[in-house]
XYZ file of C-alpha atoms in Angstrom:
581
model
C 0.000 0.000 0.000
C 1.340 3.376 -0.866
C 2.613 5.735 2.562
C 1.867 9.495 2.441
C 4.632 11.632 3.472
C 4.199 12.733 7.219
C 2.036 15.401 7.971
C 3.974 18.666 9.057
C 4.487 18.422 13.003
C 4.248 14.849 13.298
C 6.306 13.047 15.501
C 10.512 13.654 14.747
C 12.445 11.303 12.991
C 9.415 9.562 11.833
C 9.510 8.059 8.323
C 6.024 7.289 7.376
C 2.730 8.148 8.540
C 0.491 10.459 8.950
C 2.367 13.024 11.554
C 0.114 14.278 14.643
C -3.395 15.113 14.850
C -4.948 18.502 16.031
C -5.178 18.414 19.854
C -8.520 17.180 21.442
C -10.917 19.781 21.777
C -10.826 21.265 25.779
C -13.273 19.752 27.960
C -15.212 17.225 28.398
C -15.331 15.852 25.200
C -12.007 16.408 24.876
C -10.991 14.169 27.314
C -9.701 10.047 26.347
C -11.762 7.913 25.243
C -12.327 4.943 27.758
C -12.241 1.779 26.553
C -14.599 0.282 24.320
C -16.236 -3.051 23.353
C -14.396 -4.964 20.477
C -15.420 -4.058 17.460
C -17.915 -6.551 15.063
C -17.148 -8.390 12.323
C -15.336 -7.182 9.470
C -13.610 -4.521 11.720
C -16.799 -2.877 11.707
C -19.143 -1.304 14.877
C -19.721 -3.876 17.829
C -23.034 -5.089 17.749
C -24.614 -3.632 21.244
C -24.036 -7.046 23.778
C -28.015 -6.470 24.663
C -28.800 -7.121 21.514
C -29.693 -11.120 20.542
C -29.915 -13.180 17.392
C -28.193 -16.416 16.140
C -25.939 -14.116 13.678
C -23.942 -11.538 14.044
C -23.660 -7.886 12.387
C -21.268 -8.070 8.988
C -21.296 -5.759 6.709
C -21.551 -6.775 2.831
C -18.355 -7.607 1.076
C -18.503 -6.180 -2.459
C -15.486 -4.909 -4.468
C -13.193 -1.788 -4.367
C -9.894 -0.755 -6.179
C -7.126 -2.948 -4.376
C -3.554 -1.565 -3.313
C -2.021 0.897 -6.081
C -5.047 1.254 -7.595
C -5.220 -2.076 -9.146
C -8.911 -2.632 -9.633
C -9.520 -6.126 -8.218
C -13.120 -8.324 -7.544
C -13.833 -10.213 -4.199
C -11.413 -13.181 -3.946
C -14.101 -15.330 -2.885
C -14.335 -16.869 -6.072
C -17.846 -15.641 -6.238
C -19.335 -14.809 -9.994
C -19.196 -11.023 -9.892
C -21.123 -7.951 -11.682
C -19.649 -6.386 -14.806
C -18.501 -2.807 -15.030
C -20.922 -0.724 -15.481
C -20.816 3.333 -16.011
C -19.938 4.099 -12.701
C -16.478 2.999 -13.461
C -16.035 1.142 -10.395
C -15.533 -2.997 -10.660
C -17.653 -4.928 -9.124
C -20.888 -2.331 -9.163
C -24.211 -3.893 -10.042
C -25.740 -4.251 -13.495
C -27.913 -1.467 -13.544
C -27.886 2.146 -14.247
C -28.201 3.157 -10.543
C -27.181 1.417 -7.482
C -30.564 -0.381 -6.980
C -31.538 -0.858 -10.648
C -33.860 1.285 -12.792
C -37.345 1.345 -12.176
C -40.250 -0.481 -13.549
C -41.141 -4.242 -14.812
C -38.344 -6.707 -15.194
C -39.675 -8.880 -18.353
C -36.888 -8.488 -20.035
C -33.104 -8.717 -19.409
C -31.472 -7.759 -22.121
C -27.202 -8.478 -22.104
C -26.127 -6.649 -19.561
C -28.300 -8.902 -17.385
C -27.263 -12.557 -19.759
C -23.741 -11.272 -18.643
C -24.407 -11.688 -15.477
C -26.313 -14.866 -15.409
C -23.778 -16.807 -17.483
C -21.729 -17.524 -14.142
C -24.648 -17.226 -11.646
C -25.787 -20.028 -9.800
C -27.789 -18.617 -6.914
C -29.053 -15.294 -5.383
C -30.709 -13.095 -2.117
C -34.130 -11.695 -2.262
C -37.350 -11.133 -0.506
C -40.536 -11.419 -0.857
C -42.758 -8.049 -1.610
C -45.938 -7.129 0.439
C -48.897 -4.781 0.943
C -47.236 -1.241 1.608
C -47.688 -0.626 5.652
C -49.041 -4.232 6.554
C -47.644 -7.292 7.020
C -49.179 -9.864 4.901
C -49.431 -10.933 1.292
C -46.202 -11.838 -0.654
C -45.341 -11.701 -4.801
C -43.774 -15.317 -4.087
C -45.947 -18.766 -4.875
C -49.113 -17.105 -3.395
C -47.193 -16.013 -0.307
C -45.834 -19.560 1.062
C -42.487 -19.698 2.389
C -39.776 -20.147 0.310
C -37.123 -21.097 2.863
C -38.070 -24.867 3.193
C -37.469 -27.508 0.536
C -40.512 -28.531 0.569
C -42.061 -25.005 -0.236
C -40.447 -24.567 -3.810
C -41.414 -21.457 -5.831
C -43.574 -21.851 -8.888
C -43.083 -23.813 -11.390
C -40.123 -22.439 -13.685
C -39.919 -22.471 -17.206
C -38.311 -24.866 -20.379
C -34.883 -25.775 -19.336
C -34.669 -24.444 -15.761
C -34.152 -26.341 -13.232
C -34.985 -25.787 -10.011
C -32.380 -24.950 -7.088
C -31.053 -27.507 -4.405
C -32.185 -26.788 -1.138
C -31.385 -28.046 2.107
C -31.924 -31.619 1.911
C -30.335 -32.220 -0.922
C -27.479 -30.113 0.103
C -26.679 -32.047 2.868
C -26.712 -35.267 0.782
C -23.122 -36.713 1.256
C -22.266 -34.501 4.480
C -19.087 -35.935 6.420
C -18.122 -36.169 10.126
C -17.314 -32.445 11.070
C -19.403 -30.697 9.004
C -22.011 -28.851 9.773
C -25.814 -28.979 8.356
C -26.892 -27.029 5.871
C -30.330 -25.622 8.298
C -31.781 -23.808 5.437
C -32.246 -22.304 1.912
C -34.233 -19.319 1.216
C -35.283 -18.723 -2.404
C -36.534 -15.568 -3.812
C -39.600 -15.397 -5.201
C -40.084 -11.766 -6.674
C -39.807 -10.711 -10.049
C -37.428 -7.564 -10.460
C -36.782 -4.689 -12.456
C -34.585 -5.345 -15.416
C -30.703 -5.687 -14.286
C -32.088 -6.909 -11.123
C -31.979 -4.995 -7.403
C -29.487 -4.573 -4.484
C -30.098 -6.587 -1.056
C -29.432 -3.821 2.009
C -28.753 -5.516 4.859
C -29.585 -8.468 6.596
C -30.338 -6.886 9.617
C -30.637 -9.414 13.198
C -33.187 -8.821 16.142
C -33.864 -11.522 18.600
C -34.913 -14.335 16.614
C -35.799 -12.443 13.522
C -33.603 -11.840 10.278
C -34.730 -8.981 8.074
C -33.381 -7.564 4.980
C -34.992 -4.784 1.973
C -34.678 -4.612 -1.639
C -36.253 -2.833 -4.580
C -39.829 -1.992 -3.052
C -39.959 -4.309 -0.264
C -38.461 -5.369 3.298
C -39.643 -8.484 4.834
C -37.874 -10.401 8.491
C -37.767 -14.529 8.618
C -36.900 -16.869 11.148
C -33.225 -17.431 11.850
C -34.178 -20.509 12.835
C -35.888 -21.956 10.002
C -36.107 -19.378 7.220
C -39.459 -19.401 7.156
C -40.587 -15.608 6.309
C -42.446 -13.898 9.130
C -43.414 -10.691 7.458
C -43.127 -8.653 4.701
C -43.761 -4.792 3.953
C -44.634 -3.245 0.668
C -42.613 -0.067 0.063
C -43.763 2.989 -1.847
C -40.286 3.662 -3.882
C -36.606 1.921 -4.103
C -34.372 1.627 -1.278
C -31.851 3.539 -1.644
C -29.559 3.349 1.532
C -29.755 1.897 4.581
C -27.517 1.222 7.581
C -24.919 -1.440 8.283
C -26.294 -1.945 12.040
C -29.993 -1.531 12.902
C -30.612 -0.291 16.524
C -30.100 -1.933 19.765
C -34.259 -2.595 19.756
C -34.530 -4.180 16.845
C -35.454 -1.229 14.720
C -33.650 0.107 11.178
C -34.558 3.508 9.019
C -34.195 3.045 5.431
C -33.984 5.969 2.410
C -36.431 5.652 -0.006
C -36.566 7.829 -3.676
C -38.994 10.081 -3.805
C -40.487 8.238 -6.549
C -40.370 5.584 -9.105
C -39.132 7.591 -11.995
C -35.453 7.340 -12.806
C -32.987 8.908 -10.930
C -35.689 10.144 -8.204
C -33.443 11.398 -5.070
C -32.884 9.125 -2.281
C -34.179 11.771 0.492
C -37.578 10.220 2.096
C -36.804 7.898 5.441
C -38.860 5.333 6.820
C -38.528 3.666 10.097
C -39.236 -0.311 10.477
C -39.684 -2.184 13.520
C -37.809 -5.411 12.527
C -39.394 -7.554 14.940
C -42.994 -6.963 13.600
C -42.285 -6.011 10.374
C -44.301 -2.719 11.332
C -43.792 0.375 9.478
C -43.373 3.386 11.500
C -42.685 7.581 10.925
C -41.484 8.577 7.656
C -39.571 12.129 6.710
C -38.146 14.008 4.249
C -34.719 15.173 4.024
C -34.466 18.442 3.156
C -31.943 19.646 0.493
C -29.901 22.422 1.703
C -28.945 23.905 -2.025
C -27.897 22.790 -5.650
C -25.052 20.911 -4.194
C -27.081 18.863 -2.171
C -27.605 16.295 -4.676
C -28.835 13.453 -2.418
C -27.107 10.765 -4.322
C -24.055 8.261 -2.500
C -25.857 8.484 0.786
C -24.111 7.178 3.690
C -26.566 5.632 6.512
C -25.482 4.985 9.992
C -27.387 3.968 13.845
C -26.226 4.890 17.259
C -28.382 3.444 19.435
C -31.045 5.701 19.092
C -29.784 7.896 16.477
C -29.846 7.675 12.872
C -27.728 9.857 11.082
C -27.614 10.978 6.586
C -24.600 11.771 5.145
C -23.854 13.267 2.294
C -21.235 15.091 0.058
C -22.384 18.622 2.061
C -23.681 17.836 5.158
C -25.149 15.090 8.059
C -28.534 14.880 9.428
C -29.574 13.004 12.631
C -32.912 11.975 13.685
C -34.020 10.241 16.701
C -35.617 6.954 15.701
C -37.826 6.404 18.171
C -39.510 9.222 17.500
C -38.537 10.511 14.343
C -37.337 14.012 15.752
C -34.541 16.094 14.236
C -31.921 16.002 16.324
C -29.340 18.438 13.854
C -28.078 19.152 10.749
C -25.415 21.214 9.834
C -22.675 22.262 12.110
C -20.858 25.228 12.832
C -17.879 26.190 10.888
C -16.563 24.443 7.216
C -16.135 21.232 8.531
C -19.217 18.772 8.293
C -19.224 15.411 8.456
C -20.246 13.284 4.815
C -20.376 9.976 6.958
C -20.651 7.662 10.342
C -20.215 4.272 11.567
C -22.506 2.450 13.296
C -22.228 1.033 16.475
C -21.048 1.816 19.682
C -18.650 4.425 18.632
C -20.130 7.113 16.267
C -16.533 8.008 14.015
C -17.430 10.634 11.424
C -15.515 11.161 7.957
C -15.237 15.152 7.971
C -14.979 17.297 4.935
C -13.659 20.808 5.827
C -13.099 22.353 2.109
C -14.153 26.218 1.637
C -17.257 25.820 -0.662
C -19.000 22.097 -1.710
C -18.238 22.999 -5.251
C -14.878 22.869 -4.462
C -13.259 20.310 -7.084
C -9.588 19.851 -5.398
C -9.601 17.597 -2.189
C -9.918 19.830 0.939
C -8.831 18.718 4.289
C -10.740 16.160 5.307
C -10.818 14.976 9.212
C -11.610 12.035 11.788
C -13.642 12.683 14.489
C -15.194 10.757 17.046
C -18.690 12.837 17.685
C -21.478 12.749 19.633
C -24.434 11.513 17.444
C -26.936 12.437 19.945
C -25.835 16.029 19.489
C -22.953 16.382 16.258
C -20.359 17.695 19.124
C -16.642 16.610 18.752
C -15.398 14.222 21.505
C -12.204 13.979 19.597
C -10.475 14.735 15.621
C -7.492 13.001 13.614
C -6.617 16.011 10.680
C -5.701 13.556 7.698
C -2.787 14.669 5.832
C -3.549 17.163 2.641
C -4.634 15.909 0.104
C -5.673 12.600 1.364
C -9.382 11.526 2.139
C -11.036 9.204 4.214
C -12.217 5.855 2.381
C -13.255 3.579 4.975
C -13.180 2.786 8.920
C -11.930 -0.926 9.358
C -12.030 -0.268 13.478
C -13.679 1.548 15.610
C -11.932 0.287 18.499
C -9.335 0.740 18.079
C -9.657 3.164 15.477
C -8.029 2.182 12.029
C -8.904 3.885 8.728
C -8.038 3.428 5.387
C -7.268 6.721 3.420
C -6.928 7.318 -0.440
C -5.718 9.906 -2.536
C -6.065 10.359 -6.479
C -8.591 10.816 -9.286
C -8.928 7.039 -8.945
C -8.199 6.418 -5.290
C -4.762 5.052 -6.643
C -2.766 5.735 -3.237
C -4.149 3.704 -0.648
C -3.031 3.933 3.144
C -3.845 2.876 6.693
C -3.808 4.821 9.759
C -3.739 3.306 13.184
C -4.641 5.322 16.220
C -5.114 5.516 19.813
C -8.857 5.369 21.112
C -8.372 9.361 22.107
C -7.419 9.883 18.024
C -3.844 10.532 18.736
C -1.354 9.086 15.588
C -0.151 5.151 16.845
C 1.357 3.492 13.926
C 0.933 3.085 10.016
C 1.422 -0.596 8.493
C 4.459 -1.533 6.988
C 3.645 -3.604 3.559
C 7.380 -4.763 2.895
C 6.613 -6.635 -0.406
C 2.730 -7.715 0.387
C -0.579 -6.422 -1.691
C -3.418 -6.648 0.856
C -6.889 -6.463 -0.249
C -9.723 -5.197 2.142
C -13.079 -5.257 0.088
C -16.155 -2.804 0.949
C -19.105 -1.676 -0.253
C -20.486 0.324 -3.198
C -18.295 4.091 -3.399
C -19.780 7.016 -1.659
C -21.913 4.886 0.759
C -21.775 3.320 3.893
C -17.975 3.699 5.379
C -18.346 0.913 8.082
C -18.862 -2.540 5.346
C -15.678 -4.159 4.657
C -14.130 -8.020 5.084
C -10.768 -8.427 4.794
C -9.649 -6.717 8.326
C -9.965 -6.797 12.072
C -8.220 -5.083 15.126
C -8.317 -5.908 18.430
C -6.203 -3.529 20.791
C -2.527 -4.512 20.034
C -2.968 -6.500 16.540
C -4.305 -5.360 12.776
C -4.875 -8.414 10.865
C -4.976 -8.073 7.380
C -5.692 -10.479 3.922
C -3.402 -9.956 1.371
C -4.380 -9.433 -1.995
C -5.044 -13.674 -3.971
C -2.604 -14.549 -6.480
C -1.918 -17.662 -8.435
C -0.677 -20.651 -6.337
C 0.897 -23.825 -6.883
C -1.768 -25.105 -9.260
C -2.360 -21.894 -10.627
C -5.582 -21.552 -8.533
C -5.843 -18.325 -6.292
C -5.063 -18.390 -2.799
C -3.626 -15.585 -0.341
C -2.974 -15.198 3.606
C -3.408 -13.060 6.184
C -0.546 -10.785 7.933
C -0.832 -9.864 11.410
C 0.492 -5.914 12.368
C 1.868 -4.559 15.518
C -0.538 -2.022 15.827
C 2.314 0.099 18.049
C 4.940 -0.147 15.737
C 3.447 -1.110 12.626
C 5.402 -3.909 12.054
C 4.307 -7.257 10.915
C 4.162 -10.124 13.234
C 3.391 -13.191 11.587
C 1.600 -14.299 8.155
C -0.164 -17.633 8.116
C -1.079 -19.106 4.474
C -4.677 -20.131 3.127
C -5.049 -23.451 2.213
C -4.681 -24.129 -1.492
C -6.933 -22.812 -4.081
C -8.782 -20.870 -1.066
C -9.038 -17.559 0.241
C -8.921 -16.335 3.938
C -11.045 -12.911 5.539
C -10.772 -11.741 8.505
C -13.933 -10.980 10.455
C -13.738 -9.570 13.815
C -11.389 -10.565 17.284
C -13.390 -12.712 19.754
C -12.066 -14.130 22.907
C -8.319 -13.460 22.039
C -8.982 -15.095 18.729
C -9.148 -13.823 14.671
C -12.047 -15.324 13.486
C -11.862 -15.826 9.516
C -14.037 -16.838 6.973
C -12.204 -19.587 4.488
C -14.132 -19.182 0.792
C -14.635 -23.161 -0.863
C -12.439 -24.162 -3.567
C -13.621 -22.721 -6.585
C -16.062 -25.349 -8.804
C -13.483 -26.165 -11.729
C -11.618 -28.272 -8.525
C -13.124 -30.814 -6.527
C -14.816 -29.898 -3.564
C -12.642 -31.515 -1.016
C -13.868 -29.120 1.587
C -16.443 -26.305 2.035
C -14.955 -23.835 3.857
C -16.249 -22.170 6.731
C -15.230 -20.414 9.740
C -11.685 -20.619 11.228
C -9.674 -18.930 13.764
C -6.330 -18.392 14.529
C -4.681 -17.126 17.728
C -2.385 -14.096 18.650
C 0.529 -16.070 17.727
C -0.626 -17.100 14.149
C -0.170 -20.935 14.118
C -2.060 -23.824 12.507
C -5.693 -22.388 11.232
C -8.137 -23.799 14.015
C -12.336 -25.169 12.400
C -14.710 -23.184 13.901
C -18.106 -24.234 12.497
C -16.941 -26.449 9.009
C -19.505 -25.751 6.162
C -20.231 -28.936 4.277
C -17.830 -29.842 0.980
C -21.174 -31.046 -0.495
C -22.649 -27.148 -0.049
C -19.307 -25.882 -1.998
C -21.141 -24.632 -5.432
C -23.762 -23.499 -3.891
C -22.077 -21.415 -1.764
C -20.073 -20.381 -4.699
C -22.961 -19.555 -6.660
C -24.358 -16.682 -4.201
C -23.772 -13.359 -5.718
C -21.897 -10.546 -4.163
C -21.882 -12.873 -0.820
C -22.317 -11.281 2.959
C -20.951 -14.008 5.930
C -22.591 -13.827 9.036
C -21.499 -15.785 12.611
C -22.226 -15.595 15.956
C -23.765 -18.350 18.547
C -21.664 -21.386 16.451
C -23.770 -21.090 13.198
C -22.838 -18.676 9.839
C -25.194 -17.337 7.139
C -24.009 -17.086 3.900
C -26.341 -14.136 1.663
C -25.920 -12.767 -1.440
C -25.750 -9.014 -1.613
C -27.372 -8.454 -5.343
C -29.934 -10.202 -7.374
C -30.317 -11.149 -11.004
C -31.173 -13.104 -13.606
C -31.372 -13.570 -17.569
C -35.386 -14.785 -17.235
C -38.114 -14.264 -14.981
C -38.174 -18.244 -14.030
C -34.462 -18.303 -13.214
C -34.667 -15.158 -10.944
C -37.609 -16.706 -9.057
C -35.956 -19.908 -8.404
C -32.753 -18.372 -7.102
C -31.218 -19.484 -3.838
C -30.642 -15.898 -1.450
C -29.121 -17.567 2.132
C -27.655 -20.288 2.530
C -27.518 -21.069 6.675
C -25.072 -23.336 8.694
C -24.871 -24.825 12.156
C -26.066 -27.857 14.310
């Protein structure tokens, strides 16, 4: 990864890094940071420990330049999206980030692209707008079972596995397959984006084009659904410690509609609750890239200019923008609200401006701490929160990529030295949510990072994860993926780096499935956690644009986008895949 040159005052004699941060603000809020829970998987927020459910919080793994700008796609050896205008690999098919609007009869090539190497997708199942109830899928039966298989498809398609037959040849060690959730909703040509899944006691919920709906984590079996009004838009990584999530709607169905109307959802019921608009606050307030993020009972809307918060049990506007230049475009979710500040002059600035961390209040937008980024750099994504650790870019095409570690009171730690390694974190769609990635964890003395799959022995990609000194910066130890596999760090539990191992891909035989693996603070021999069955391997593969889940000993396996070249094959798709005894 490239190293910016140290930021004037930083510490002397220092080499690379980032130099020294403004002081903490007086007060209060400018006083350390106590210690904080660990953060969730992916490097991402800690789920709130009051908070149940059989999964825990990931965010969705999708694609993003790797190190020196090399545009890479997900090692997972997952089928993948084609490049579409944006100019971003690995952005969905469509001509917005959750497809155009309208019927989805036709596919046309984009969408045959895509379904050449797709073998199984997420969706779920539409309702009536502000009720739970009806569904678009099989005359609103469950589609999680086997034995509840969607209608009928057409000449020459044949109908997904599910869990029985997955589990047909299972070995000693592996765990069940539990369930398979189909989708059963016909789309808008090039297909939709998945936002979330979202956990709540027993309850996992997800939305998509115009619909959310929350099934059993036990079963799959779907417990509600709610018809929305317009496409989702955003959402955040995290819902709230209650079980509740606000989504961004458009403001209609016409093409390229802004993404400014919110609408609260009480996960456990399925219950919609207040709705508002977002109100633009001039020309430069497009609306567009919105990044979503929950603090307990806050929900804050970022954007390019300016946040707002709201209060979600209530719906009440909490604030908006701040005083002075800088105003955060961004939050995490979690337990620790870290903003991504933009402090240029005017919004139509087109150079960079300084761009800050700060830890803020979200109840009230005050600074409890900031981390001035070196000129000229921005702030890409947050891979901690505790400890903090941020990834910065710089150039037209992010081409410089960097990693700053730092003390939970925002004072410079430490910066990663590379030697000769590419790493590869992957995160979510550009401009949105700052707190999705796979590919890194931190607990409070150790980064661990995947490097960047290349070419093995057999010519099949494989990589391995590093482990950084998160005081000096210095690697400690790098421990190898088995062949033909790939290796991504989740989160730090108990001491321990838990991992998710991707199957072989399908073109070699299936000796294992994957699953979830750990490895201590010493590196060593790659300990099973939970073993996913070698008999599940393509159709694990098969999920597109994959999100993986664990908590409580079992893993869910989800794909992030959904697609099809006919209205049959779409239908039939598999959308979570769930593991565990």
């Amino acid at each position: 990864m490239s190293q910016p040159p140290p930021q004037q005052g930083g510490p002397p004699g220092e080499q690379e890094g980032f130099g020294a941060p403004f002081e903490p603000q007086p007060g209060v809020y400018g006083a350390p940071v106590p210690p904080q829970p660990q953060p969730g998987p992916y490097g991402q927020p800690s789920q709130p420990q009051s908070q149940p459910g059989p999964y825990g919080q990931s965010p969705q793994p999708q694609s993003q330049p790797g190190p020196y700008g090399q545009p890479s796609r997900p090692p997972y050896g997952y089928p993948q999206p084609p490049t579409v205008p944006y100019g971003h690999p690995g952005s969905p098919p469509s001509s917005s980030p959750d497809g155009p609007s309208g019927g989805g009869r036709s596919r046309g090539r984009v969408a045959a692209l895509v379904a050449a190497v797709l073998a199984g997708v997420l969706v779920i199942g539409a309702g009536v707008w502000f009720a739970v109830g009806g569904d678009d899928a099989d005359d609103g039966k469950p589609v999680a079972k086997e034995s509840a298989a969607p209608k009928k498809p057409g000449p020459g398609v044949t109908p997904a596995a599910g869990a029985d037959e997955l589990n047909k040849g299972r070995k000693d060690g592996e765990a069940k397959v539990r369930w398979v959730d189909r989708n059963g909703v016909d789309l808008p040509q090039g297909g939709a984006r998945v936002r979330g899944p979202w956990f709540t006691g027993d309850i996992v919920a997800k939305a998509m084009y115009r619909t959310a709906s929350g099934h059993s984590a036990e079963d799959g079996t779907r417990k509600w659904s709610l018809r929305l009004p317009a496409d989702v838009c955003a959402a955040p990584t995290l819902p709230s410690p209650d079980g509740k999530v606000v989504i961004g709607l458009r403001a209609d169905t016409s093409d390229g509609a802004p993404c400014d109307r919110l609408q609260m959802i009480d996960l456990t019921t399925g219950k919609a609750g207040w709705t508002a608009t977002v109100e633009r606050t001039g020309m430069q307030d497009g609306l567009s890239h919105i990044v979503m993020a929950i603090n307990g009972d806050v929900v804050t809307v970022g954007r390019t200019t300016l946040t707002d918060a709201y209060r979600i049990s209530d719906g009440e506007h909490l604030w908006g923008t701040l005083p002075g230049t800088c105003q955060p475009y961004g939050l995490t979710s979690g337990d620790i609200a870290l903003a991504a500040v933009d402090c240029r002059k005017r919004p139509s600035d087109d150079d960079v401006g300084d761009e800050e961390v700060r830890r803020i209040d979200p109840a009230t937008g005050r600074t409890v701490w900031t981390y001035k980024v070196k000129k000229g750099w921005k702030v890409d994504r947050f891979y901690s929160v505790d400890p903090p650790v941020v990834s910065l870019r710089q150039g037209e095409l992010n081409e410089k990529w960097a990693i700053a570690l730092l003390n939970p009171d925002g004072t410079y730690r430490a910066q990663p030295v590379p030697g000769k390694e590419s790493f590869e974190v992957q995160c979510g769609e550009p401009g949105e949510n700052l707190d999705d990635c796979i590919g890194a964890a931190a607990d409070s003395d150790t980064l661990y990072l995947a490097t960047k799959p290349a070419a093995g022995a057999e010519r099949e990609l494989t990589n391995s994860v590093v482990a950084f000194d998160l005081s000096t910066g210095k690697a400690k130890w790098k421990v190898p993926a088995p062949p033909a596999q790939t290796l991504h760090p989740m989160r730090v539990e108990n001491g321990q780096v838990l991992l998710y191992l991707t199957p072989p891909p399908p073109t070699k035989e299936a000796l294992n499935g994957g699953g979830i693996m750990a490895l201590g603070p010493q590196g060593g021999a790659l300990r099973p956690v939970l073993r996913h069955p070698a008999s599940a391997a393509k159709a694990v593969i098969g999920l597109f644009d994959p999100t993986v889940r664990f908590v409580g000993g079992r893993s869910l396996i989800s794909s992030g986008y959904i697609t099809a070249e006919t209205d049959e094959e779409e239908m039939d798709l598999r959308t979570m895949i769930a593991f565990g005894d």
